[in-house]
mmCIF file of C-alpha atoms in Angstrom:
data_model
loop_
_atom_site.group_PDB
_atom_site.id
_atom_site.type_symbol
_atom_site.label_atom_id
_atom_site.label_comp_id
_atom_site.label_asym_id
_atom_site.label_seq_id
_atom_site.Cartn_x
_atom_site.Cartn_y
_atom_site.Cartn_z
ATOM 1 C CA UNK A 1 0.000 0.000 0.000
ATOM 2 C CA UNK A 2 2.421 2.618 1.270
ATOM 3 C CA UNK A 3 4.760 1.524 -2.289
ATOM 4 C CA UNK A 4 1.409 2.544 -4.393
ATOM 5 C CA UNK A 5 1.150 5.917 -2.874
ATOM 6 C CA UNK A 6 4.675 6.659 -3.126
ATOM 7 C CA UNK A 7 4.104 6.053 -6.799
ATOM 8 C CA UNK A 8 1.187 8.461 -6.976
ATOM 9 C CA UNK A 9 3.170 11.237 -5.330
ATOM 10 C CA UNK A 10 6.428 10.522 -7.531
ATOM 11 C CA UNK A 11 3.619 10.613 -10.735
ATOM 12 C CA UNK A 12 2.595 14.437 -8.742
ATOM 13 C CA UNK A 13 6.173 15.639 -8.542
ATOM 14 C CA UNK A 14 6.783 14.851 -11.704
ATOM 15 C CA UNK A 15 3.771 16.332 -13.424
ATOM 16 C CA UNK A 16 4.506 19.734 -11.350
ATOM 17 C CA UNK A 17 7.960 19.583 -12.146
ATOM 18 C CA UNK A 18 7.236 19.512 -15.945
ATOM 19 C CA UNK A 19 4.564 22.339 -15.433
ATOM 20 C CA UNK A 20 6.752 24.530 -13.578
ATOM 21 C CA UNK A 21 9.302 24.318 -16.339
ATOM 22 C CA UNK A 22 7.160 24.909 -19.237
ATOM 23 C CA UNK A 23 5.426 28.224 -17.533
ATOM 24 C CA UNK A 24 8.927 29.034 -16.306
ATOM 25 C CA UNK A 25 10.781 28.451 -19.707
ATOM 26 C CA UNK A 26 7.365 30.426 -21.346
ATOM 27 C CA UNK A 27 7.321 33.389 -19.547
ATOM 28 C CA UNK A 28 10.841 33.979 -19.297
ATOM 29 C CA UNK A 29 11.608 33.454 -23.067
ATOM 30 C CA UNK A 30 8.338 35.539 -24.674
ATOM 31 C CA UNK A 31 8.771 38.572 -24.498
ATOM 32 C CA UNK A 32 12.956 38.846 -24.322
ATOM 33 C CA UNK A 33 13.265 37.657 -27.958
ATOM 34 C CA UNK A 34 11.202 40.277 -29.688
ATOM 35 C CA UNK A 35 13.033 43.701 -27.611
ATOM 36 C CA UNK A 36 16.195 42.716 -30.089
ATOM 37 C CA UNK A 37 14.464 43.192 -33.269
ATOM 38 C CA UNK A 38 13.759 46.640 -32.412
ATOM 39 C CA UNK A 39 17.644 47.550 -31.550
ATOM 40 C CA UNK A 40 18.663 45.565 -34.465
ATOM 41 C CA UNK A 41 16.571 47.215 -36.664
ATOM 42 C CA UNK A 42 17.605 50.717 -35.746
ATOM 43 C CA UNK A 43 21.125 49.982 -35.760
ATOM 44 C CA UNK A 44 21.007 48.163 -39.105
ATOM 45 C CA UNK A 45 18.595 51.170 -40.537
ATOM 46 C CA UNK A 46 21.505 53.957 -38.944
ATOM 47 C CA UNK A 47 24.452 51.790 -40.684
ATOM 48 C CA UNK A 48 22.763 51.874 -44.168
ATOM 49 C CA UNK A 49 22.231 55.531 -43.349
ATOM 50 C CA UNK A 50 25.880 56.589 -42.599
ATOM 51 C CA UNK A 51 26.762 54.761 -45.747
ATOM 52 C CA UNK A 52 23.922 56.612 -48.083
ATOM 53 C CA UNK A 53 25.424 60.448 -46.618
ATOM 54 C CA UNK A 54 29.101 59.633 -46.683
ATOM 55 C CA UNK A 55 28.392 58.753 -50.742
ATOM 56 C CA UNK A 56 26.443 61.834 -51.293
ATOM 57 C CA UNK A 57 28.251 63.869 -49.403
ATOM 58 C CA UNK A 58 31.573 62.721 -51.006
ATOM 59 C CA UNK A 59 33.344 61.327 -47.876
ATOM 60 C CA UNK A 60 33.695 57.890 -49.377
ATOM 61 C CA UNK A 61 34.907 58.744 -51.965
ATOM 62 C CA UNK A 62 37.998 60.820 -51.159
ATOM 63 C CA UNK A 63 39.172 57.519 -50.031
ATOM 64 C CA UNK A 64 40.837 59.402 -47.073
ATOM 65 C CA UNK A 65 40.637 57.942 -43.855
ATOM 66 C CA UNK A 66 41.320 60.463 -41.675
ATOM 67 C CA UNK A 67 38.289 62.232 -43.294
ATOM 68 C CA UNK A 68 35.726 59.642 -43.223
ATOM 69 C CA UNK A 69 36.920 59.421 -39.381
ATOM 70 C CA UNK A 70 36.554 62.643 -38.938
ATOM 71 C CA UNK A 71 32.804 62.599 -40.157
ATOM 72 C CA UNK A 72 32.251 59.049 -38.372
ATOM 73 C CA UNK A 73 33.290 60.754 -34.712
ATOM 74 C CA UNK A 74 30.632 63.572 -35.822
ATOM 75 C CA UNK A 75 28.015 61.355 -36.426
ATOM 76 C CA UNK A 76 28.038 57.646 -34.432
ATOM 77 C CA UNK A 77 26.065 58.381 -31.128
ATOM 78 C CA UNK A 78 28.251 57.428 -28.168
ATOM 79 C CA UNK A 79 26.220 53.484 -27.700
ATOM 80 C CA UNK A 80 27.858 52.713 -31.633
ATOM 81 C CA UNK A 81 30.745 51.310 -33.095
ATOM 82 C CA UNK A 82 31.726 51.117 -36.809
ATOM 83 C CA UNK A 83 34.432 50.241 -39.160
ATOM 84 C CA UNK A 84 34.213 50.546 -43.053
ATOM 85 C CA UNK A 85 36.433 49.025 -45.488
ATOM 86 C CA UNK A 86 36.541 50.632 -49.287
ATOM 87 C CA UNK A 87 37.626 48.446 -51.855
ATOM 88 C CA UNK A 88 38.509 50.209 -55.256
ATOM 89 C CA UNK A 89 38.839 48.823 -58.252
ATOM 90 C CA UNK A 90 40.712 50.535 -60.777
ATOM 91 C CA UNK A 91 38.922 50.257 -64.756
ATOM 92 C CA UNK A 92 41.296 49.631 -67.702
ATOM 93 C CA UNK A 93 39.584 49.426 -70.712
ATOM 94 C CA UNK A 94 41.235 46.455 -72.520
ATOM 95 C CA UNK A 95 43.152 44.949 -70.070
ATOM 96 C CA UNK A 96 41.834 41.024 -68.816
ATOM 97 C CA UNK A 97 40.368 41.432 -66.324
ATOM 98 C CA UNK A 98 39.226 44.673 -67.226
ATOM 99 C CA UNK A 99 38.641 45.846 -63.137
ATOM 100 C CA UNK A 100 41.964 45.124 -60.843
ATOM 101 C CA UNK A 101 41.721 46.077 -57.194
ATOM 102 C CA UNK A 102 44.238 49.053 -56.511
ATOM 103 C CA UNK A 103 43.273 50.031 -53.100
ATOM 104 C CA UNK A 104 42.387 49.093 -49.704
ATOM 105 C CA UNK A 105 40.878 51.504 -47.295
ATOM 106 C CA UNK A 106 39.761 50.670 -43.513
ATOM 107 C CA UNK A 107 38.251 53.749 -41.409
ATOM 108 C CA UNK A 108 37.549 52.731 -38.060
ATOM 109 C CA UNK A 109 36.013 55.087 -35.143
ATOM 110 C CA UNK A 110 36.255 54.322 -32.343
ATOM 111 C CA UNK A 111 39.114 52.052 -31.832
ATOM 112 C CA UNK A 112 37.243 49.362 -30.637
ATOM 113 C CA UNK A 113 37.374 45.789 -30.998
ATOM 114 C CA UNK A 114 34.493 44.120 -33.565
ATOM 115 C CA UNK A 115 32.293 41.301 -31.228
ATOM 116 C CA UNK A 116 30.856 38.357 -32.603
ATOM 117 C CA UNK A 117 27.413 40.716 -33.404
ATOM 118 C CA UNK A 118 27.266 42.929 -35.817
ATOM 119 C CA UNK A 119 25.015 44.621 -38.841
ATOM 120 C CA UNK A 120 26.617 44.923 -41.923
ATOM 121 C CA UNK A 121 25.567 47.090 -44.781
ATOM 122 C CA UNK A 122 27.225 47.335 -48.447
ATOM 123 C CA UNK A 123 27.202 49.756 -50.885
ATOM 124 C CA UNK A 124 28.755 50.535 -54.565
ATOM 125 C CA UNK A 125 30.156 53.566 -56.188
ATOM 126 C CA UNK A 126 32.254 54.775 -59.301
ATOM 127 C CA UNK A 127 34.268 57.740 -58.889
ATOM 128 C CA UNK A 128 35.074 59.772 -61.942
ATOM 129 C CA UNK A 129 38.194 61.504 -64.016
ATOM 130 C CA UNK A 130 38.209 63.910 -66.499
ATOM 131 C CA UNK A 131 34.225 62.714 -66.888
ATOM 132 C CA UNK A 132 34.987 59.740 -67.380
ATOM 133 C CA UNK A 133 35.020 56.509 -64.747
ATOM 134 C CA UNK A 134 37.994 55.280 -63.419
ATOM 135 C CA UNK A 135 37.069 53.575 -60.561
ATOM 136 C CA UNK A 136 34.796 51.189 -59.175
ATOM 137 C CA UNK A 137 34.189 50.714 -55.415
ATOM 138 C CA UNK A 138 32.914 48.615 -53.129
ATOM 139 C CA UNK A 139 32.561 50.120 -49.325
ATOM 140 C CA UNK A 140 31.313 47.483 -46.806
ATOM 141 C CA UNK A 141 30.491 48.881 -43.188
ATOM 142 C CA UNK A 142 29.754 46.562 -39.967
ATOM 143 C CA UNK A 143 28.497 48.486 -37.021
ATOM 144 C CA UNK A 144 27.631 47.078 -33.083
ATOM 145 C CA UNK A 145 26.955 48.383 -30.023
ATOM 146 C CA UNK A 146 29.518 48.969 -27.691
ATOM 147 C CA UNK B 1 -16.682 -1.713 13.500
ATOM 148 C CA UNK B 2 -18.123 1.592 13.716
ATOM 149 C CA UNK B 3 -14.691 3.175 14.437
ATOM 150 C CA UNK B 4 -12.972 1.559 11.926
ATOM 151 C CA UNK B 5 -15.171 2.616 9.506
ATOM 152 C CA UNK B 6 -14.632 6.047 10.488
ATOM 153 C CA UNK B 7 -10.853 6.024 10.539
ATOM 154 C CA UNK B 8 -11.326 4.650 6.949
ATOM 155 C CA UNK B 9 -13.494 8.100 5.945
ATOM 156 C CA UNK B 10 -11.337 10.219 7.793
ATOM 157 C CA UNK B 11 -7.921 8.787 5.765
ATOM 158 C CA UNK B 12 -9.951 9.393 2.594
ATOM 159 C CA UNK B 13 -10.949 13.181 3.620
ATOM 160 C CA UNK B 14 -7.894 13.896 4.782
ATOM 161 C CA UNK B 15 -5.935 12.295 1.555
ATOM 162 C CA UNK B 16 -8.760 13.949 -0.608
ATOM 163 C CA UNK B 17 -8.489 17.598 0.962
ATOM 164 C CA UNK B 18 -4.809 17.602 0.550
ATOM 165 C CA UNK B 19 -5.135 17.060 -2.888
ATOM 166 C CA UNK B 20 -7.422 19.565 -3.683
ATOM 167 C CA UNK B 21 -5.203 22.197 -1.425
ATOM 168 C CA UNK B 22 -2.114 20.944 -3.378
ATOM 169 C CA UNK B 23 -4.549 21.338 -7.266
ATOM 170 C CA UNK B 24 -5.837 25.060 -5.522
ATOM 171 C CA UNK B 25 -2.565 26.022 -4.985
ATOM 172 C CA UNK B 26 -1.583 25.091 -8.710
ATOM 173 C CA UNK B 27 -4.537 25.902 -10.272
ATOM 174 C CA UNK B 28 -3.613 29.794 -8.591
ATOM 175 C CA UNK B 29 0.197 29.338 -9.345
ATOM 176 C CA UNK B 30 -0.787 28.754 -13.121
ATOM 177 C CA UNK B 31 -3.222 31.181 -13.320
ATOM 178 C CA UNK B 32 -1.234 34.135 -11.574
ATOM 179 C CA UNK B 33 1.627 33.286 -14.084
ATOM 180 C CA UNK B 34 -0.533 32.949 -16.994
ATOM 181 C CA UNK B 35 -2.198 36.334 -16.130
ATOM 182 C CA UNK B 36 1.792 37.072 -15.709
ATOM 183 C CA UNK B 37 2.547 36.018 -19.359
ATOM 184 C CA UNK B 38 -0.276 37.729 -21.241
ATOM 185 C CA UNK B 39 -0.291 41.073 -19.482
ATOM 186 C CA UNK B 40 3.339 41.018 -20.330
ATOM 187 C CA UNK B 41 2.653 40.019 -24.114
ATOM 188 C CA UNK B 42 -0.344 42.672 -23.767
ATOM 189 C CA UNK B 43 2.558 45.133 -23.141
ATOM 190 C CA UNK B 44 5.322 44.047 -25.734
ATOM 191 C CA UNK B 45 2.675 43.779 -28.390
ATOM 192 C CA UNK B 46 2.097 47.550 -27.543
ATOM 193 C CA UNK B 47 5.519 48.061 -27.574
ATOM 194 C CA UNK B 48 6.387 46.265 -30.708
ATOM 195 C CA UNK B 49 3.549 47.896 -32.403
ATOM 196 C CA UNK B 50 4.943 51.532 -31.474
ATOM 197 C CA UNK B 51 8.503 50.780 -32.440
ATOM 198 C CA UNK B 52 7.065 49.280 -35.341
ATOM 199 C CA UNK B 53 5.105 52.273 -36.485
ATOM 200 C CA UNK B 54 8.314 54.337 -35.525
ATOM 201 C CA UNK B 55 10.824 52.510 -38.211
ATOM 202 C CA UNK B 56 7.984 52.567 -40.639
ATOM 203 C CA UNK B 57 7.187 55.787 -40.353
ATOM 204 C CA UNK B 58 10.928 57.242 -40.127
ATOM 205 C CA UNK B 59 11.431 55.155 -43.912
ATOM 206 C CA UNK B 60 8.738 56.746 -45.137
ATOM 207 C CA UNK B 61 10.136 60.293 -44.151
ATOM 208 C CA UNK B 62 13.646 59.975 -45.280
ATOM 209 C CA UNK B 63 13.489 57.464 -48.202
ATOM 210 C CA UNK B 64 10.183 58.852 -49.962
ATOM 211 C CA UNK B 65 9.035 62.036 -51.780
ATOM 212 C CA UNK B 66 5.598 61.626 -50.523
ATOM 213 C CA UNK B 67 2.663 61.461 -53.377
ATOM 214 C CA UNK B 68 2.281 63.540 -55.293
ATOM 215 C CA UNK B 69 6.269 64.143 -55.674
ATOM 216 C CA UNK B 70 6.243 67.722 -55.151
ATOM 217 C CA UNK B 71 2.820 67.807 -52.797
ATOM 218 C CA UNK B 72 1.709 70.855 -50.800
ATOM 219 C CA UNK B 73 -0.813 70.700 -47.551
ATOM 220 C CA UNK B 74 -3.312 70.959 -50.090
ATOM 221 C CA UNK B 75 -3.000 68.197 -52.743
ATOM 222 C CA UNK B 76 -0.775 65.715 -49.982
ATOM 223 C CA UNK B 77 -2.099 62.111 -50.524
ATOM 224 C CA UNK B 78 1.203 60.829 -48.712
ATOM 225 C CA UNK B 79 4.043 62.196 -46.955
ATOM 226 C CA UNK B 80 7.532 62.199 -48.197
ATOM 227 C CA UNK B 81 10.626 64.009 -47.384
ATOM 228 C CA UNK B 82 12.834 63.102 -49.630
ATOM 229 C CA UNK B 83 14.016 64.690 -52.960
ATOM 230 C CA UNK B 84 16.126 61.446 -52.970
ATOM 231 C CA UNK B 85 16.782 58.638 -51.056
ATOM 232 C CA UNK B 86 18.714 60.323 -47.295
ATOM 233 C CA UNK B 87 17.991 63.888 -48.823
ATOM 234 C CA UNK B 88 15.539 66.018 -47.142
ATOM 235 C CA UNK B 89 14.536 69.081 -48.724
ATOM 236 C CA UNK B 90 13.920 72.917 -46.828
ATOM 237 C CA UNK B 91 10.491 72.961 -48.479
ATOM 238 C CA UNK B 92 9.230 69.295 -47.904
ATOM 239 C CA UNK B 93 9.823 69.794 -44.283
ATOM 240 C CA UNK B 94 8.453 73.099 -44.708
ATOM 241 C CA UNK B 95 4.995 72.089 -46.055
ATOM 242 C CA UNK B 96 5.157 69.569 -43.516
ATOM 243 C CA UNK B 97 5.309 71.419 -40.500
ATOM 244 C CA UNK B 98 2.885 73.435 -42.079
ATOM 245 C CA UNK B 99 0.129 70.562 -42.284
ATOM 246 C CA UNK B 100 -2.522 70.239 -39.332
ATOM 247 C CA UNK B 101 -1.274 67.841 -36.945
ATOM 248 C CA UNK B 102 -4.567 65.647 -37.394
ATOM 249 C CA UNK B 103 -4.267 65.238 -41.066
ATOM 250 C CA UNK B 104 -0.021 64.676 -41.051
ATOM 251 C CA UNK B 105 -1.035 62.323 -38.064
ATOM 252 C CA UNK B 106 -4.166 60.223 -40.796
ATOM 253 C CA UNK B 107 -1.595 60.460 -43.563
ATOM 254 C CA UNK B 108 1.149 59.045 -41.344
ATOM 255 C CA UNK B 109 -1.323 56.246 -40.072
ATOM 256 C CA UNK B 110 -0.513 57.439 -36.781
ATOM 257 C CA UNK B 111 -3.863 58.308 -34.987
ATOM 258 C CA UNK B 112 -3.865 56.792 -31.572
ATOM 259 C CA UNK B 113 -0.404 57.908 -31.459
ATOM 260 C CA UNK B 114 1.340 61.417 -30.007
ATOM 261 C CA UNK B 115 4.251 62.428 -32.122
ATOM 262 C CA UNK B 116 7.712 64.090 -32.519
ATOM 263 C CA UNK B 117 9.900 65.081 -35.731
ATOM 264 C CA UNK B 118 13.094 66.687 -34.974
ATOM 265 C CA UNK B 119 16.154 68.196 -37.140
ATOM 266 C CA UNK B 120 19.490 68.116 -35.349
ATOM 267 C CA UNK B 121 22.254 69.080 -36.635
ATOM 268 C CA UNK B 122 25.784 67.348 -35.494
ATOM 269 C CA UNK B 123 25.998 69.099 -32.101
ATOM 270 C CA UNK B 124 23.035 68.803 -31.388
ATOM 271 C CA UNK B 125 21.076 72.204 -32.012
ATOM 272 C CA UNK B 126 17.467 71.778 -33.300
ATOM 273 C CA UNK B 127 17.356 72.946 -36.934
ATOM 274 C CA UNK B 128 13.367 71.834 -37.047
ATOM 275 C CA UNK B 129 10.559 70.746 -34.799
ATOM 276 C CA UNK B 130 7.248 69.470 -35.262
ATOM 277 C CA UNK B 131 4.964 67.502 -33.028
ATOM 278 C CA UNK B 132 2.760 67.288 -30.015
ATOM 279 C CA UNK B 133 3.426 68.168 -26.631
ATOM 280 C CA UNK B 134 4.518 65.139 -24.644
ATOM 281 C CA UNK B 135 2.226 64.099 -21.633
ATOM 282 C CA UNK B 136 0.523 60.873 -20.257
ATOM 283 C CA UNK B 137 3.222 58.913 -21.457
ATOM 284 C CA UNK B 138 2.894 54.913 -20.992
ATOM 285 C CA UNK B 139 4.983 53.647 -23.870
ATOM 286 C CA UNK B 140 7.445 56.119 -26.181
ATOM 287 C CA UNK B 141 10.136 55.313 -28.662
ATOM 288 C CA UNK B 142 12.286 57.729 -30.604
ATOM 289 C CA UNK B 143 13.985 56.227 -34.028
ATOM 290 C CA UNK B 144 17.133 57.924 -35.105
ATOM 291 C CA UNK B 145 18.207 58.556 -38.566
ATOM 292 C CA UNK B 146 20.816 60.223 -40.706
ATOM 293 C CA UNK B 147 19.823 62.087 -43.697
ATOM 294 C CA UNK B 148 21.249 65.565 -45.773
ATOM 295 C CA UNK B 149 19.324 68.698 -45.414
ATOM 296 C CA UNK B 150 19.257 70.815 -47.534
ATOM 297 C CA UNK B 151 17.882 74.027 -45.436
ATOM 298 C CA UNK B 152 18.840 77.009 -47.484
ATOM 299 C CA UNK B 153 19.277 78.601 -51.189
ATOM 300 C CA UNK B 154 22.499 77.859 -50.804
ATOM 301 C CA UNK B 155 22.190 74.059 -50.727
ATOM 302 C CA UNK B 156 19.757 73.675 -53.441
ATOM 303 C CA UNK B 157 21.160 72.562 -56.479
ATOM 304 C CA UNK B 158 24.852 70.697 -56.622
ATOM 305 C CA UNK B 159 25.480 71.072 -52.914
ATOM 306 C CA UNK B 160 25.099 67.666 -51.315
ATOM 307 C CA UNK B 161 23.344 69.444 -48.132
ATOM 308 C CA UNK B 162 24.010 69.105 -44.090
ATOM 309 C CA UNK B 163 24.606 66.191 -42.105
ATOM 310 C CA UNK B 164 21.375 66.177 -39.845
ATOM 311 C CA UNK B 165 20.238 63.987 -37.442
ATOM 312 C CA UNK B 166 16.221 63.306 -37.999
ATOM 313 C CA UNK B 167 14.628 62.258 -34.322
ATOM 314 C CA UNK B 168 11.443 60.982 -34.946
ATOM 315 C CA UNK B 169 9.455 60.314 -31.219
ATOM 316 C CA UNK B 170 6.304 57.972 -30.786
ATOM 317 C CA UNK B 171 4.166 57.542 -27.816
ATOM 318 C CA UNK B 172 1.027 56.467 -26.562
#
């Protein structure tokens, strides 16, 4: 007799046990995943951004670091971190291949170390010579919160 | 006999009102943590519905010229900033701070909402504002973005414009 009831209140531990974890494991994961999309969205939305204005604007493609740095400490609110490599490609009509890369160019503010997250955002443009194009470049910038 | 019987009702009663103390207490433990988990979805859906509607809305702003492309407070079927994409014109934001705050509010698809648009520039100074005046605040979320303005004669034309900060706030 006593064996059977020790079964029944094994079969009760067990059956709390299990619904203590799922409401635990529920209400503690809900609502955390969702806040990230928010800040990830922003940040990936202000890292697109930089890129867009330092085209237009004509920072990217002086190709000068210490100017692009210069704009990037205006800019980055104090929570961000960014670096931005520029690869250009110089265009030789006739030559195989026609594009070869001539330049690297990594701008980096502030001097922080990258973590394992990050956004990333990409973005083309030619520059030109005597009205003509001479380069092709690629600029790829990964920003995170520091 | 009689006793016996008793003692055999009593270890039933006893048994039985434990368990029913030990289902009350987590029938109440469940319930108090469900009532937990959906006031607390209650509030993120809020949340993500106003941070939501603040992303949206700040893409709209900064990435579109509204419709028609050169609309006034008259003829506005949507609202646009932009003469392109990160560009933000004197006299789009001008016609826009010029609209009644119910109708930029309708166009915006921000009704139930209090708002916020702000020009910075890089230290800070506000170039432009536009908006309601904060108060019975339960949720609020401010979106930052980086655009060109172009705020004067001067920047019309070739001139790539200003790096501005655009602050858009959104509360309920």
């Amino acid at each position: 007799m006593q064996t059977k009831g020790l079964a029944f209140i094994l079969d009760a531990l067990l059956a709390l046990t299990i619904a203590v974890i799922i409401l635990t494991a529920v209400y503690s994961a809900g609502p955390r995943a969702q806040r990230d999309y928010f800040i990830e969205g922003q940040l990936t939305d202000f890292a697109n951004d930089v890129l867009v204005v330092l085209d237009k604007n004509e920072s990217l493609s002086t190709l000068d670091v210490d100017e692009i740095e210069s704009v990037l400490e205006e800019i980055l609110p104090d929570s961000y971190a960014t670096e931005i490599k520029i690869y250009s490609y110089r265009y030789a009509s006739g030559s195989t291949p026609p594009f070869s890369l001539e330049k690297t160019v990594t701008a980096k503010y502030p001097d922080a170390s990258m973590p394992n997250e990050f956004v990333r955002a990409e973005r083309s443009f030619v520059t030109f010579d005597a009205g003509e194009i001479d380069r092709y470049n690629i600029a790829e910038l990964e920003m995170w919160l520091r | 006999m009689l006793s016996l019987k008793k003692s055999k009702g009593q270890l039933i009663t006893v048994d039985f009102i434990l368990a029913i103390t030990i289902l009350i207490f987590i029938i109440q433990l469940s319930m108090s943590a469900w009532n937990k988990i959906v006031t607390g979805l209650n509030e993120k859906d809020q949340r993500t519905e106003i941070e939501s509607l603040a992303l949206s809305v700040s893409h709209l702003l900064i990435k579109t010229p509204g419709i028609p492309g050169d609309w006034n407070s008259s003829d506005v079927a949507a609202i646009g900033l932009a003469e392109e994409s990160n560009v933000l014109t004197h006299e789009k934001v001008l016609n826009f701070t010029s609209l009644d705050k119910d109708n930029a509010k309708k166009l915006l698809g921000i009704q139930n909402f209090g708002f916020i648009f702000q020009l910075k520039d890089v230290n800070g100074d506000v170039l432009v504002e536009y908006g309601d005046s904060p108060s019975n605040i339960k949720e609020s979320v401010v979106v930052r973005r980086l655009v060109l303005y172009k705020h004067s004669d001067s920047d019309i034309g070739s001139s790539p414009g200003n790096i501005t900060f655009m602050e858009f706030g959104l509360w309920k």
